[in-house]
Amino acid sequence: MLHILWILIKFILMFLAILLGLVVLVLLLILFCPIRYQASAAKEGVSFFDASASARISWLFGGISFRLDYKDRNTGYELRILGIPVFRLLNYLRERKKKRQRTAGISKTNGQTLIPEDSIDVRTYKSLPDSQAFTDTFHTANSVSGEDSPTDSSTDEFSNTTDSEDQQRLIRKIENLCYSLGRKLRALFETLQRFWQKLCGIPKNIENFTLTIKNICDKINMFRDFLEHPQVKAAIALVKDHFIKLLRHVFPTKIQGKLTMGSTDPSVTGSVLAVLGMTIPLHKNCISVTPVFEDKNILEGNISMKGRIYGVFLIKTALELYFNKNIKYVIRRWKHKHKED
């Protein structure tokens, strides 16, 4: 009995050790296995629709990757896990399921018994009336309709009805005129009433406006005092420093490209060259630009970039910001301000 219990404990400990090892392995992969990205774009010709671009994000040494392409005005995407195209596999399984449902529906319809249209019970024919009875019925109906037809009215009755209709039409016109006048008078009264209410509310609106201006000034002074606090300044400087470091880490490590550009206005070409010169610390002068100072608009070239993002750097930055005392002071002060409001 003890031997069996010891074997069970041994297997449980081995399972827990394997599970713990897998968790540690996943954590190490998240922290130290980088997310790599690469992108490229090219343009030839006058129209911007002639451009092509592609972007790819991968993790786990390419085991999980997502690709996005644009070419010939068409966009395509693909997700691969261990080399298996996930979207293609899902589409294949969906089409296969639809095909099975279609074949199952066809088999059900084939299994049903169809009733022919020509199979009509003979007794229905026996219950139908013969031609002689049908003609007699038709003549009888015509005679009844002829007997029941009304006689023509006299001319005096017609004139009386026309006079009464004219009187009723005149009465309706008078009633509609009275109703329209009443609606217009009511609308005028409501307009005057609203105008009077606005006039009476002017002093209150002026008072509310002054209070609003005062509250805005108080909030501006409060924010100014809040931002001028030494701990708040230190927290802002820390966030700025970490943000710059994060941008440097996330920014591509390799950039290559060639660009030929020009404009009908030479000042535009000069401005673009000035901006590219200011951004040399970012792309490290890896993009060669050929300006064209001619009377035409041109933009051609290609560019490619690569980069990586480590999870350990992101977690380290988040922990440093979270456990910083100045950041905690700012969070606590901000919550206290909202409670006061």
PDB file of C-alpha atoms in Angstrom, residues 152-313:
ATOM      1  CA  ASP A 152     -82.489  56.143 -62.928  1.00  0.00           C
ATOM      2  CA  SER A 153     -82.943  59.103 -60.572  1.00  0.00           C
ATOM      3  CA  SER A 154     -84.862  62.207 -61.557  1.00  0.00           C
ATOM      4  CA  THR A 155     -83.293  65.552 -62.382  1.00  0.00           C
ATOM      5  CA  ASP A 156     -84.708  67.226 -59.272  1.00  0.00           C
ATOM      6  CA  GLU A 157     -83.054  64.815 -56.918  1.00  0.00           C
ATOM      7  CA  PHE A 158     -79.739  65.288 -58.754  1.00  0.00           C
ATOM      8  CA  SER A 159     -79.891  69.067 -58.408  1.00  0.00           C
ATOM      9  CA  ASN A 160     -80.672  68.757 -54.677  1.00  0.00           C
ATOM     10  CA  THR A 161     -77.679  66.532 -54.111  1.00  0.00           C
ATOM     11  CA  THR A 162     -75.328  68.926 -55.968  1.00  0.00           C
ATOM     12  CA  ASP A 163     -76.561  71.873 -53.879  1.00  0.00           C
ATOM     13  CA  SER A 164     -76.001  69.989 -50.634  1.00  0.00           C
ATOM     14  CA  GLU A 165     -72.504  68.999 -51.771  1.00  0.00           C
ATOM     15  CA  ASP A 166     -71.624  72.651 -52.545  1.00  0.00           C
ATOM     16  CA  GLN A 167     -72.856  73.718 -49.123  1.00  0.00           C
ATOM     17  CA  GLN A 168     -70.821  71.033 -47.405  1.00  0.00           C
ATOM     18  CA  ARG A 169     -67.721  72.020 -49.418  1.00  0.00           C
ATOM     19  CA  LEU A 170     -68.142  75.672 -48.361  1.00  0.00           C
ATOM     20  CA  ILE A 171     -68.549  74.679 -44.721  1.00  0.00           C
ATOM     21  CA  ARG A 172     -65.341  72.618 -44.889  1.00  0.00           C
ATOM     22  CA  LYS A 173     -63.418  75.557 -46.356  1.00  0.00           C
ATOM     23  CA  ILE A 174     -64.596  77.848 -43.550  1.00  0.00           C
ATOM     24  CA  GLU A 175     -63.666  75.278 -40.917  1.00  0.00           C
ATOM     25  CA  ASN A 176     -60.180  74.797 -42.417  1.00  0.00           C
ATOM     26  CA  LEU A 177     -59.650  78.574 -42.493  1.00  0.00           C
ATOM     27  CA  CYS A 178     -60.616  78.865 -38.826  1.00  0.00           C
ATOM     28  CA  TYR A 179     -58.330  75.981 -37.881  1.00  0.00           C
ATOM     29  CA  SER A 180     -55.347  77.490 -39.761  1.00  0.00           C
ATOM     30  CA  LEU A 181     -55.881  80.888 -38.107  1.00  0.00           C
ATOM     31  CA  GLY A 182     -56.046  79.241 -34.707  1.00  0.00           C
ATOM     32  CA  ARG A 183     -52.811  77.329 -35.311  1.00  0.00           C
ATOM     33  CA  LYS A 184     -50.992  80.470 -36.448  1.00  0.00           C
ATOM     34  CA  LEU A 185     -52.177  82.440 -33.412  1.00  0.00           C
ATOM     35  CA  ARG A 186     -51.127  79.615 -31.114  1.00  0.00           C
ATOM     36  CA  ALA A 187     -47.672  79.422 -32.719  1.00  0.00           C
ATOM     37  CA  LEU A 188     -47.258  83.206 -32.375  1.00  0.00           C
ATOM     38  CA  PHE A 189     -48.244  83.049 -28.713  1.00  0.00           C
ATOM     39  CA  GLU A 190     -45.743  80.221 -28.045  1.00  0.00           C
ATOM     40  CA  THR A 191     -42.972  82.175 -29.805  1.00  0.00           C
ATOM     41  CA  LEU A 192     -43.658  85.268 -27.696  1.00  0.00           C
ATOM     42  CA  GLN A 193     -43.731  83.139 -24.563  1.00  0.00           C
ATOM     43  CA  ARG A 194     -40.327  81.572 -25.347  1.00  0.00           C
ATOM     44  CA  PHE A 195     -38.863  85.008 -26.114  1.00  0.00           C
ATOM     45  CA  TRP A 196     -40.119  86.303 -22.783  1.00  0.00           C
ATOM     46  CA  GLN A 197     -38.631  83.327 -20.944  1.00  0.00           C
ATOM     47  CA  LYS A 198     -35.262  83.977 -22.576  1.00  0.00           C
ATOM     48  CA  LEU A 199     -35.396  87.623 -21.556  1.00  0.00           C
ATOM     49  CA  CYS A 200     -36.203  86.636 -17.988  1.00  0.00           C
ATOM     50  CA  GLY A 201     -33.333  84.114 -17.953  1.00  0.00           C
ATOM     51  CA  ILE A 202     -30.634  86.559 -19.087  1.00  0.00           C
ATOM     52  CA  PRO A 203     -29.558  87.578 -15.530  1.00  0.00           C
ATOM     53  CA  LYS A 204     -29.307  83.939 -14.473  1.00  0.00           C
ATOM     54  CA  ASN A 205     -27.278  83.065 -17.592  1.00  0.00           C
ATOM     55  CA  ILE A 206     -24.883  85.929 -16.869  1.00  0.00           C
ATOM     56  CA  GLU A 207     -24.459  84.684 -13.299  1.00  0.00           C
ATOM     57  CA  ASN A 208     -23.829  81.111 -14.519  1.00  0.00           C
ATOM     58  CA  PHE A 209     -21.314  82.384 -17.071  1.00  0.00           C
ATOM     59  CA  THR A 210     -19.354  84.253 -14.401  1.00  0.00           C
ATOM     60  CA  LEU A 211     -19.372  81.154 -12.189  1.00  0.00           C
ATOM     61  CA  THR A 212     -18.143  79.038 -15.100  1.00  0.00           C
ATOM     62  CA  ILE A 213     -15.294  81.466 -15.788  1.00  0.00           C
ATOM     63  CA  LYS A 214     -14.379  81.419 -12.115  1.00  0.00           C
ATOM     64  CA  ASN A 215     -14.360  77.616 -12.007  1.00  0.00           C
ATOM     65  CA  ILE A 216     -12.170  77.460 -15.123  1.00  0.00           C
ATOM     66  CA  CYS A 217      -9.702  79.929 -13.579  1.00  0.00           C
ATOM     67  CA  ASP A 218      -9.623  77.884 -10.357  1.00  0.00           C
ATOM     68  CA  LYS A 219      -8.935  74.682 -12.284  1.00  0.00           C
ATOM     69  CA  ILE A 220      -6.166  76.361 -14.278  1.00  0.00           C
ATOM     70  CA  ASN A 221      -4.521  77.555 -11.058  1.00  0.00           C
ATOM     71  CA  MET A 222      -4.892  74.085  -9.533  1.00  0.00           C
ATOM     72  CA  PHE A 223      -3.275  72.401 -12.563  1.00  0.00           C
ATOM     73  CA  ARG A 224      -0.485  74.964 -12.551  1.00  0.00           C
ATOM     74  CA  ASP A 225       0.248  74.303  -8.879  1.00  0.00           C
ATOM     75  CA  PHE A 226       0.033  70.576  -9.550  1.00  0.00           C
ATOM     76  CA  LEU A 227       2.519  70.708 -12.431  1.00  0.00           C
ATOM     77  CA  GLU A 228       4.927  72.996 -10.581  1.00  0.00           C
ATOM     78  CA  HIS A 229       5.297  70.552  -7.687  1.00  0.00           C
ATOM     79  CA  PRO A 230       8.881  69.114  -7.492  1.00  0.00           C
ATOM     80  CA  GLN A 231       7.727  65.463  -7.362  1.00  0.00           C
ATOM     81  CA  VAL A 232       5.427  65.984 -10.339  1.00  0.00           C
ATOM     82  CA  LYS A 233       8.281  67.533 -12.322  1.00  0.00           C
ATOM     83  CA  ALA A 234      10.524  64.588 -11.433  1.00  0.00           C
ATOM     84  CA  ALA A 235       7.801  62.128 -12.504  1.00  0.00           C
ATOM     85  CA  ILE A 236       7.320  63.908 -15.840  1.00  0.00           C
ATOM     86  CA  ALA A 237      11.091  63.893 -16.461  1.00  0.00           C
ATOM     87  CA  LEU A 238      11.240  60.156 -15.644  1.00  0.00           C
ATOM     88  CA  VAL A 239       8.354  59.340 -18.005  1.00  0.00           C
ATOM     89  CA  LYS A 240       9.962  61.420 -20.750  1.00  0.00           C
ATOM     90  CA  ASP A 241      13.307  59.661 -20.317  1.00  0.00           C
ATOM     91  CA  HIS A 242      11.744  56.188 -20.426  1.00  0.00           C
ATOM     92  CA  PHE A 243       9.593  57.147 -23.406  1.00  0.00           C
ATOM     93  CA  ILE A 244      12.682  58.202 -25.384  1.00  0.00           C
ATOM     94  CA  LYS A 245      14.415  54.952 -24.458  1.00  0.00           C
ATOM     95  CA  LEU A 246      11.355  52.977 -25.511  1.00  0.00           C
ATOM     96  CA  LEU A 247      11.265  54.736 -28.881  1.00  0.00           C
ATOM     97  CA  ARG A 248      14.939  53.971 -29.428  1.00  0.00           C
ATOM     98  CA  HIS A 249      14.328  50.328 -28.581  1.00  0.00           C
ATOM     99  CA  VAL A 250      11.244  49.980 -30.795  1.00  0.00           C
ATOM    100  CA  PHE A 251      12.661  51.980 -33.715  1.00  0.00           C
ATOM    101  CA  PRO A 252      14.032  49.881 -36.625  1.00  0.00           C
ATOM    102  CA  THR A 253      17.605  48.736 -36.268  1.00  0.00           C
ATOM    103  CA  LYS A 254      18.171  48.602 -40.021  1.00  0.00           C
ATOM    104  CA  ILE A 255      16.796  50.951 -42.666  1.00  0.00           C
ATOM    105  CA  GLN A 256      17.650  51.029 -46.342  1.00  0.00           C
ATOM    106  CA  GLY A 257      16.063  52.958 -49.133  1.00  0.00           C
ATOM    107  CA  LYS A 258      16.356  55.044 -52.262  1.00  0.00           C
ATOM    108  CA  LEU A 259      14.092  57.961 -53.019  1.00  0.00           C
ATOM    109  CA  THR A 260      13.709  60.134 -56.080  1.00  0.00           C
ATOM    110  CA  MET A 261      11.389  63.056 -55.503  1.00  0.00           C
ATOM    111  CA  GLY A 262      10.570  66.391 -57.022  1.00  0.00           C
ATOM    112  CA  SER A 263       7.819  68.977 -57.243  1.00  0.00           C
ATOM    113  CA  THR A 264       6.694  71.729 -59.554  1.00  0.00           C
ATOM    114  CA  ASP A 265       7.391  74.106 -56.664  1.00  0.00           C
ATOM    115  CA  PRO A 266      11.110  73.994 -55.743  1.00  0.00           C
ATOM    116  CA  SER A 267      10.346  75.227 -52.219  1.00  0.00           C
ATOM    117  CA  VAL A 268       8.410  72.016 -51.494  1.00  0.00           C
ATOM    118  CA  THR A 269      11.381  69.906 -52.560  1.00  0.00           C
ATOM    119  CA  GLY A 270      13.656  71.986 -50.350  1.00  0.00           C
ATOM    120  CA  SER A 271      11.336  71.591 -47.356  1.00  0.00           C
ATOM    121  CA  VAL A 272      11.253  67.791 -47.750  1.00  0.00           C
ATOM    122  CA  LEU A 273      15.046  67.678 -47.930  1.00  0.00           C
ATOM    123  CA  ALA A 274      15.255  69.797 -44.772  1.00  0.00           C
ATOM    124  CA  VAL A 275      12.932  67.400 -42.897  1.00  0.00           C
ATOM    125  CA  LEU A 276      14.971  64.387 -44.040  1.00  0.00           C
ATOM    126  CA  GLY A 277      18.119  66.149 -42.881  1.00  0.00           C
ATOM    127  CA  MET A 278      16.622  66.755 -39.442  1.00  0.00           C
ATOM    128  CA  THR A 279      15.685  63.056 -39.113  1.00  0.00           C
ATOM    129  CA  ILE A 280      19.185  61.747 -39.885  1.00  0.00           C
ATOM    130  CA  PRO A 281      19.693  60.583 -36.241  1.00  0.00           C
ATOM    131  CA  LEU A 282      16.698  58.295 -36.705  1.00  0.00           C
ATOM    132  CA  HIS A 283      17.442  56.703 -40.075  1.00  0.00           C
ATOM    133  CA  LYS A 284      21.232  57.301 -39.776  1.00  0.00           C
ATOM    134  CA  ASN A 285      21.472  58.614 -43.324  1.00  0.00           C
ATOM    135  CA  CYS A 286      20.589  55.176 -44.742  1.00  0.00           C
ATOM    136  CA  ILE A 287      18.009  56.645 -47.131  1.00  0.00           C
ATOM    137  CA  SER A 288      19.600  58.154 -50.219  1.00  0.00           C
ATOM    138  CA  VAL A 289      17.508  60.961 -51.655  1.00  0.00           C
ATOM    139  CA  THR A 290      17.836  62.234 -55.220  1.00  0.00           C
ATOM    140  CA  PRO A 291      16.048  65.570 -55.648  1.00  0.00           C
ATOM    141  CA  VAL A 292      14.669  66.566 -59.030  1.00  0.00           C
ATOM    142  CA  PHE A 293      14.328  70.315 -59.518  1.00  0.00           C
ATOM    143  CA  GLU A 294      12.192  70.239 -62.632  1.00  0.00           C
ATOM    144  CA  ASP A 295       8.711  71.389 -63.513  1.00  0.00           C
ATOM    145  CA  LYS A 296       7.024  68.053 -62.658  1.00  0.00           C
ATOM    146  CA  ASN A 297       5.837  66.030 -59.708  1.00  0.00           C
ATOM    147  CA  ILE A 298       7.708  62.795 -59.162  1.00  0.00           C
ATOM    148  CA  LEU A 299       7.978  60.340 -56.282  1.00  0.00           C
ATOM    149  CA  GLU A 300       9.671  56.999 -56.855  1.00  0.00           C
ATOM    150  CA  GLY A 301      11.820  54.667 -54.831  1.00  0.00           C
ATOM    151  CA  ASN A 302      11.821  51.841 -52.321  1.00  0.00           C
ATOM    152  CA  ILE A 303      12.440  51.464 -48.613  1.00  0.00           C
ATOM    153  CA  SER A 304      12.867  48.531 -46.234  1.00  0.00           C
ATOM    154  CA  MET A 305      13.291  48.321 -42.475  1.00  0.00           C
ATOM    155  CA  LYS A 306      13.783  45.717 -39.770  1.00  0.00           C
ATOM    156  CA  GLY A 307      13.500  45.824 -36.000  1.00  0.00           C
ATOM    157  CA  ARG A 308      12.859  43.835 -32.827  1.00  0.00           C
ATOM    158  CA  ILE A 309      11.132  44.313 -29.478  1.00  0.00           C
ATOM    159  CA  TYR A 310      12.175  42.454 -26.330  1.00  0.00           C
ATOM    160  CA  GLY A 311       9.529  41.750 -23.710  1.00  0.00           C
ATOM    161  CA  VAL A 312      12.031  42.069 -20.845  1.00  0.00           C
ATOM    162  CA  PHE A 313      12.647  45.711 -21.804  1.00  0.00           C
TER     163      PHE A 313
END
